[in-house]
């Protein structure tokens, strides 16, 4: 027997409408019946003479006992034995009464549950007013047992046997338990609960998803004591579906924030699974993924797409942006091509490529037929070597498949193909030996690492193999309802297709679902178009940057060089960091590293302009501080020529750029450095001691507030100099000081191979994705042996010219360069004569043998030579002209004590 105790004593209450009198019995302290009403006799059939002085417990079936509360009352549902022998399910209420001499009595009332929902509430009244209400309604007692339900609730739930049972007994689920918690809270507090929403199937429609909104109210007697609970239920599935789909559309509008087409396609699939579909496939044009120009869809040519996202319910999303197996080709007459051409979605027709075909293409070495492009034949699969009679082709047995998916073959006449061996990479075209392409499959630049290699959405993407999960959840065609296929378009450009599928245990798609899918595709297309524009800009930026960066860096004999450059992640955009090694006169070498402001095409263009300016100024053999001063003036002029605005936005990165310029002289074994607000380099001595030199910081280029200063320091043979940009040593996880300290520790072995040191440094310091570009330039200094350098002091006497020629000839003979004697005599004669005639002491002649033969004459004058083109009547002025004709190149530079005129000749 189920009980429901109440806290207070019962009080009589007027019925809500006409009702019969309740059956009543009076019990003494022992529980025997001492009073019996006529209504009780009419209800149970026992006359007064048969029941008086008998235990009331004998009335209950199953050996139950009548509760006798010491105070207050007790109410519940019990099975009572009728005199005729059958059991009645009655509502029972027992109230404690006072008696004479303190003896206890109890009043037991019984009522038919069909007549009264709760004590004092008439069933006929409820039936008349509420039974036909279209809103589901129920009344429960204080133990949350159903005592009354209307027809609308029975029809909605499909459960009619509720009376006397709790919600958890009718619907055993977590949601039912949560609903009971809310109901008990209403019973305890008296505060109504409005619009309590829950979701789930109903017994009358177990395959459907329904959303309900329930409201709970506490029922009270005249003394405000709780007697039960009433709740109303509305089926708000359509309202919830509209709201939920609005949320899905909002998520579609907000997706693609990473501006990666593949990731955007994955997000679109994740939004729809499993709420709208059980399987979603997003296929994009290669140009969308790679950032190229999107070709127009022609009705006479095949449509080539690539599966960017494939997501089945309960499985991980799989992408194939760089996989040959992800390529799909649709014939010009296929539904997919017509869908893209017409710009309208389709519903109810078999798809051109279905999930089972993808799995079959993996498992069979031959051709797999996956559809009829004309839409007349059924979808079928056939392995190589099968007879035409074995194919499920209606009326076309023995014909070649019009639409095939190839697993490892190419070149057929298939209208729909999946290529498993046709990767579109340029891996065999290394255009630049020291730079790697930012795309993993196109190593056009061997020193630039892949900017997207560590993006999580591309991690694990590989060609489909036997263990690939891309076909998980892809059962045969019979497991799915007919699909929805809608185009992804941005204006007149066709970005791709998205296909939605539902399993047979769910409702099939409806025209309303098609309309939603088309609207969803419109918002998804906007996100994909934005991602494509960013990918296109990134592709242009990378191409521009690659064309502006050096193809090969080498320090000739002056230094051993290794370098790395890493573009920023796709989210941040390509920046403007660059490194350079520029050969100078006198076997010297300039080492350059710089960083412009901003990211994108403008930053790449600004970097190219600054790099060209540095090369031009370096050709003038300017000292580092003077070169930076001229570069600062150059940036200032650009700022004046290109004011802020749309046209000048691409060049504003030059303003505020930083630069480090160093010149290493292998003859003197010195390094002269100057910087413009750039991080100072790390120098490692041959003994392994690493330090950061104290260099004047200077001001950013274009600011001009602080003059630039150069510092000259000894650089012994075998020293290691590391130049870098801030993106290498500073990010959101570490500050610059910490990064520089770690770099010093990583470079502590100066004798290690430079390539290994580069790899160790970038692996330890860079964390993906990169917030900024990162560049690293390592230079290990070398010096020329004394046998390759010859220096003579030349007197200021014109007669010393003859001796200078003789000295040079003897040195050439010692080096085995007799073939250069004639040209060298001419060069030495002219340069020494000009130094004696126009210069001041001291005068020195220096020959350096490296990859070229360098002849230098140094004097104490600052007068620069000028190449003249003498007329036929002039007696002089042809000396430097003859020198220029007899040499590879020539020039002059200023030194601390005067100037140096140098001439280079090719070695035989």
PDB file of N, CA and C in Angstrom, residues 506-556:
ATOM      1  N   UNK A 506      15.266   8.107 -37.972  1.00  0.00           N
ATOM      2  CA  UNK A 506      14.813   9.476 -37.736  1.00  0.00           C
ATOM      3  C   UNK A 506      13.832   9.876 -38.825  1.00  0.00           C
ATOM      4  N   UNK A 507      13.153  11.000 -38.611  1.00  0.00           N
ATOM      5  CA  UNK A 507      12.235  11.492 -39.628  1.00  0.00           C
ATOM      6  C   UNK A 507      12.996  11.878 -40.886  1.00  0.00           C
ATOM      7  N   UNK A 508      12.449  11.626 -42.054  1.00  0.00           N
ATOM      8  CA  UNK A 508      13.127  12.052 -43.294  1.00  0.00           C
ATOM      9  C   UNK A 508      13.088  13.562 -43.435  1.00  0.00           C
ATOM     10  N   UNK A 509      13.924  14.063 -44.324  1.00  0.00           N
ATOM     11  CA  UNK A 509      13.938  15.492 -44.603  1.00  0.00           C
ATOM     12  C   UNK A 509      12.625  15.920 -45.254  1.00  0.00           C
ATOM     13  N   UNK A 510      12.246  17.145 -44.984  1.00  0.00           N
ATOM     14  CA  UNK A 510      11.029  17.724 -45.551  1.00  0.00           C
ATOM     15  C   UNK A 510      11.402  18.947 -46.378  1.00  0.00           C
ATOM     16  N   UNK A 511      10.471  19.462 -47.166  1.00  0.00           N
ATOM     17  CA  UNK A 511      10.763  20.711 -47.890  1.00  0.00           C
ATOM     18  C   UNK A 511      11.162  21.847 -46.955  1.00  0.00           C
ATOM     19  N   UNK A 512      10.608  21.865 -45.728  1.00  0.00           N
ATOM     20  CA  UNK A 512      11.031  22.888 -44.786  1.00  0.00           C
ATOM     21  C   UNK A 512      12.495  22.704 -44.408  1.00  0.00           C
ATOM     22  N   UNK A 513      12.923  21.450 -44.279  1.00  0.00           N
ATOM     23  CA  UNK A 513      14.329  21.189 -44.006  1.00  0.00           C
ATOM     24  C   UNK A 513      15.212  21.652 -45.162  1.00  0.00           C
ATOM     25  N   UNK A 514      14.755  21.459 -46.382  1.00  0.00           N
ATOM     26  CA  UNK A 514      15.511  21.924 -47.545  1.00  0.00           C
ATOM     27  C   UNK A 514      15.661  23.445 -47.526  1.00  0.00           C
ATOM     28  N   UNK A 515      14.558  24.140 -47.188  1.00  0.00           N
ATOM     29  CA  UNK A 515      14.643  25.597 -47.122  1.00  0.00           C
ATOM     30  C   UNK A 515      15.634  26.036 -46.045  1.00  0.00           C
ATOM     31  N   UNK A 516      15.613  25.338 -44.910  1.00  0.00           N
ATOM     32  CA  UNK A 516      16.582  25.674 -43.866  1.00  0.00           C
ATOM     33  C   UNK A 516      18.003  25.378 -44.325  1.00  0.00           C
ATOM     34  N   UNK A 517      18.216  24.241 -44.972  1.00  0.00           N
ATOM     35  CA  UNK A 517      19.558  23.894 -45.449  1.00  0.00           C
ATOM     36  C   UNK A 517      20.075  24.938 -46.428  1.00  0.00           C
ATOM     37  N   UNK A 518      19.211  25.434 -47.295  1.00  0.00           N
ATOM     38  CA  UNK A 518      19.645  26.465 -48.241  1.00  0.00           C
ATOM     39  C   UNK A 518      20.006  27.756 -47.512  1.00  0.00           C
ATOM     40  N   UNK A 519      19.199  28.117 -46.502  1.00  0.00           N
ATOM     41  CA  UNK A 519      19.519  29.325 -45.726  1.00  0.00           C
ATOM     42  C   UNK A 519      20.806  29.125 -44.938  1.00  0.00           C
ATOM     43  N   UNK A 520      20.991  27.930 -44.396  1.00  0.00           N
ATOM     44  CA  UNK A 520      22.225  27.620 -43.680  1.00  0.00           C
ATOM     45  C   UNK A 520      23.422  27.721 -44.619  1.00  0.00           C
ATOM     46  N   UNK A 521      23.256  27.232 -45.844  1.00  0.00           N
ATOM     47  CA  UNK A 521      24.353  27.294 -46.813  1.00  0.00           C
ATOM     48  C   UNK A 521      24.697  28.732 -47.173  1.00  0.00           C
ATOM     49  N   UNK A 522      23.704  29.614 -47.192  1.00  0.00           N
ATOM     50  CA  UNK A 522      23.980  31.024 -47.503  1.00  0.00           C
ATOM     51  C   UNK A 522      24.890  31.620 -46.432  1.00  0.00           C
ATOM     52  N   UNK A 523      24.560  31.377 -45.158  1.00  0.00           N
ATOM     53  CA  UNK A 523      25.398  31.907 -44.082  1.00  0.00           C
ATOM     54  C   UNK A 523      26.751  31.216 -44.053  1.00  0.00           C
ATOM     55  N   UNK A 524      26.762  29.899 -44.283  1.00  0.00           N
ATOM     56  CA  UNK A 524      28.045  29.203 -44.328  1.00  0.00           C
ATOM     57  C   UNK A 524      28.915  29.672 -45.472  1.00  0.00           C
ATOM     58  N   UNK A 525      28.287  30.001 -46.602  1.00  0.00           N
ATOM     59  CA  UNK A 525      29.056  30.487 -47.753  1.00  0.00           C
ATOM     60  C   UNK A 525      29.728  31.810 -47.440  1.00  0.00           C
ATOM     61  N   UNK A 526      29.044  32.652 -46.659  1.00  0.00           N
ATOM     62  CA  UNK A 526      29.665  33.930 -46.293  1.00  0.00           C
ATOM     63  C   UNK A 526      30.928  33.699 -45.472  1.00  0.00           C
ATOM     64  N   UNK A 527      30.869  32.744 -44.526  1.00  0.00           N
ATOM     65  CA  UNK A 527      32.056  32.441 -43.727  1.00  0.00           C
ATOM     66  C   UNK A 527      33.162  31.849 -44.598  1.00  0.00           C
ATOM     67  N   UNK A 528      32.794  30.953 -45.514  1.00  0.00           N
ATOM     68  CA  UNK A 528      33.797  30.359 -46.399  1.00  0.00           C
ATOM     69  C   UNK A 528      34.386  31.398 -47.346  1.00  0.00           C
ATOM     70  N   UNK A 529      33.552  32.318 -47.821  1.00  0.00           N
ATOM     71  CA  UNK A 529      34.068  33.357 -48.716  1.00  0.00           C
ATOM     72  C   UNK A 529      35.069  34.253 -47.997  1.00  0.00           C
ATOM     73  N   UNK A 530      34.772  34.596 -46.731  1.00  0.00           N
ATOM     74  CA  UNK A 530      35.727  35.400 -45.964  1.00  0.00           C
ATOM     75  C   UNK A 530      37.023  34.633 -45.753  1.00  0.00           C
ATOM     76  N   UNK A 531      36.901  33.344 -45.424  1.00  0.00           N
ATOM     77  CA  UNK A 531      38.108  32.536 -45.245  1.00  0.00           C
ATOM     78  C   UNK A 531      38.883  32.421 -46.546  1.00  0.00           C
ATOM     79  N   UNK A 532      38.165  32.303 -47.665  1.00  0.00           N
ATOM     80  CA  UNK A 532      38.865  32.218 -48.961  1.00  0.00           C
ATOM     81  C   UNK A 532      39.583  33.512 -49.284  1.00  0.00           C
ATOM     82  N   UNK A 533      38.920  34.635 -48.998  1.00  0.00           N
ATOM     83  CA  UNK A 533      39.594  35.916 -49.271  1.00  0.00           C
ATOM     84  C   UNK A 533      40.855  36.041 -48.434  1.00  0.00           C
ATOM     85  N   UNK A 534      40.783  35.603 -47.172  1.00  0.00           N
ATOM     86  CA  UNK A 534      41.973  35.660 -46.331  1.00  0.00           C
ATOM     87  C   UNK A 534      43.040  34.702 -46.854  1.00  0.00           C
ATOM     88  N   UNK A 535      42.613  33.486 -47.236  1.00  0.00           N
ATOM     89  CA  UNK A 535      43.581  32.530 -47.787  1.00  0.00           C
ATOM     90  C   UNK A 535      44.198  33.071 -49.075  1.00  0.00           C
ATOM     91  N   UNK A 536      43.395  33.772 -49.873  1.00  0.00           N
ATOM     92  CA  UNK A 536      43.916  34.347 -51.104  1.00  0.00           C
ATOM     93  C   UNK A 536      44.929  35.449 -50.800  1.00  0.00           C
ATOM     94  N   UNK A 537      44.590  36.294 -49.832  1.00  0.00           N
ATOM     95  CA  UNK A 537      45.532  37.344 -49.448  1.00  0.00           C
ATOM     96  C   UNK A 537      46.802  36.748 -48.850  1.00  0.00           C
ATOM     97  N   UNK A 538      46.623  35.690 -48.047  1.00  0.00           N
ATOM     98  CA  UNK A 538      47.797  35.042 -47.464  1.00  0.00           C
ATOM     99  C   UNK A 538      48.668  34.427 -48.551  1.00  0.00           C
ATOM    100  N   UNK A 539      48.028  33.819 -49.538  1.00  0.00           N
ATOM    101  CA  UNK A 539      48.785  33.217 -50.637  1.00  0.00           C
ATOM    102  C   UNK A 539      49.558  34.287 -51.398  1.00  0.00           C
ATOM    103  N   UNK A 540      48.897  35.421 -51.635  1.00  0.00           N
ATOM    104  CA  UNK A 540      49.579  36.519 -52.326  1.00  0.00           C
ATOM    105  C   UNK A 540      50.721  37.046 -51.471  1.00  0.00           C
ATOM    106  N   UNK A 541      50.450  37.179 -50.152  1.00  0.00           N
ATOM    107  CA  UNK A 541      51.491  37.678 -49.258  1.00  0.00           C
ATOM    108  C   UNK A 541      52.693  36.742 -49.234  1.00  0.00           C
ATOM    109  N   UNK A 542      52.414  35.431 -49.145  1.00  0.00           N
ATOM    110  CA  UNK A 542      53.518  34.473 -49.126  1.00  0.00           C
ATOM    111  C   UNK A 542      54.286  34.491 -50.437  1.00  0.00           C
ATOM    112  N   UNK A 543      53.546  34.582 -51.547  1.00  0.00           N
ATOM    113  CA  UNK A 543      54.229  34.632 -52.846  1.00  0.00           C
ATOM    114  C   UNK A 543      55.083  35.886 -52.966  1.00  0.00           C
ATOM    115  N   UNK A 544      54.519  37.014 -52.548  1.00  0.00           N
ATOM    116  CA  UNK A 544      55.281  38.251 -52.584  1.00  0.00           C
ATOM    117  C   UNK A 544      56.481  38.169 -51.661  1.00  0.00           C
ATOM    118  N   UNK A 545      56.262  37.625 -50.473  1.00  0.00           N
ATOM    119  CA  UNK A 545      57.359  37.534 -49.522  1.00  0.00           C
ATOM    120  C   UNK A 545      58.454  36.608 -50.024  1.00  0.00           C
ATOM    121  N   UNK A 546      58.050  35.473 -50.601  1.00  0.00           N
ATOM    122  CA  UNK A 546      59.056  34.548 -51.118  1.00  0.00           C
ATOM    123  C   UNK A 546      59.862  35.181 -52.239  1.00  0.00           C
ATOM    124  N   UNK A 547      59.182  35.974 -53.077  1.00  0.00           N
ATOM    125  CA  UNK A 547      59.905  36.612 -54.178  1.00  0.00           C
ATOM    126  C   UNK A 547      60.856  37.695 -53.692  1.00  0.00           C
ATOM    127  N   UNK A 548      60.566  38.261 -52.503  1.00  0.00           N
ATOM    128  CA  UNK A 548      61.407  39.334 -51.994  1.00  0.00           C
ATOM    129  C   UNK A 548      62.504  38.840 -51.069  1.00  0.00           C
ATOM    130  N   UNK A 549      62.324  37.650 -50.488  1.00  0.00           N
ATOM    131  CA  UNK A 549      63.359  37.104 -49.626  1.00  0.00           C
ATOM    132  C   UNK A 549      64.497  36.532 -50.455  1.00  0.00           C
ATOM    133  N   UNK A 550      65.665  36.444 -49.886  1.00  0.00           N
ATOM    134  CA  UNK A 550      66.803  35.911 -50.646  1.00  0.00           C
ATOM    135  C   UNK A 550      66.617  34.433 -50.959  1.00  0.00           C
ATOM    136  N   UNK A 551      67.047  34.059 -52.171  1.00  0.00           N
ATOM    137  CA  UNK A 551      66.973  32.659 -52.540  1.00  0.00           C
ATOM    138  C   UNK A 551      68.091  31.849 -51.924  1.00  0.00           C
ATOM    139  N   UNK A 552      69.238  32.452 -51.750  1.00  0.00           N
ATOM    140  CA  UNK A 552      70.382  31.761 -51.161  1.00  0.00           C
ATOM    141  C   UNK A 552      71.176  32.763 -50.345  1.00  0.00           C
ATOM    142  N   UNK A 553      71.578  32.344 -49.165  1.00  0.00           N
ATOM    143  CA  UNK A 553      72.406  33.195 -48.319  1.00  0.00           C
ATOM    144  C   UNK A 553      73.744  32.501 -48.112  1.00  0.00           C
ATOM    145  N   UNK A 554      74.805  33.237 -48.364  1.00  0.00           N
ATOM    146  CA  UNK A 554      76.143  32.696 -48.149  1.00  0.00           C
ATOM    147  C   UNK A 554      77.107  33.815 -47.823  1.00  0.00           C
ATOM    148  N   UNK A 555      78.015  33.525 -46.933  1.00  0.00           N
ATOM    149  CA  UNK A 555      78.979  34.537 -46.534  1.00  0.00           C
ATOM    150  C   UNK A 555      80.318  34.402 -47.234  1.00  0.00           C
ATOM    151  N   UNK A 556      80.318  33.656 -48.387  1.00  0.00           N
ATOM    152  CA  UNK A 556      81.571  33.392 -49.099  1.00  0.00           C
ATOM    153  C   UNK A 556      82.576  32.770 -48.114  1.00  0.00           C
TER     154      UNK A 556
END
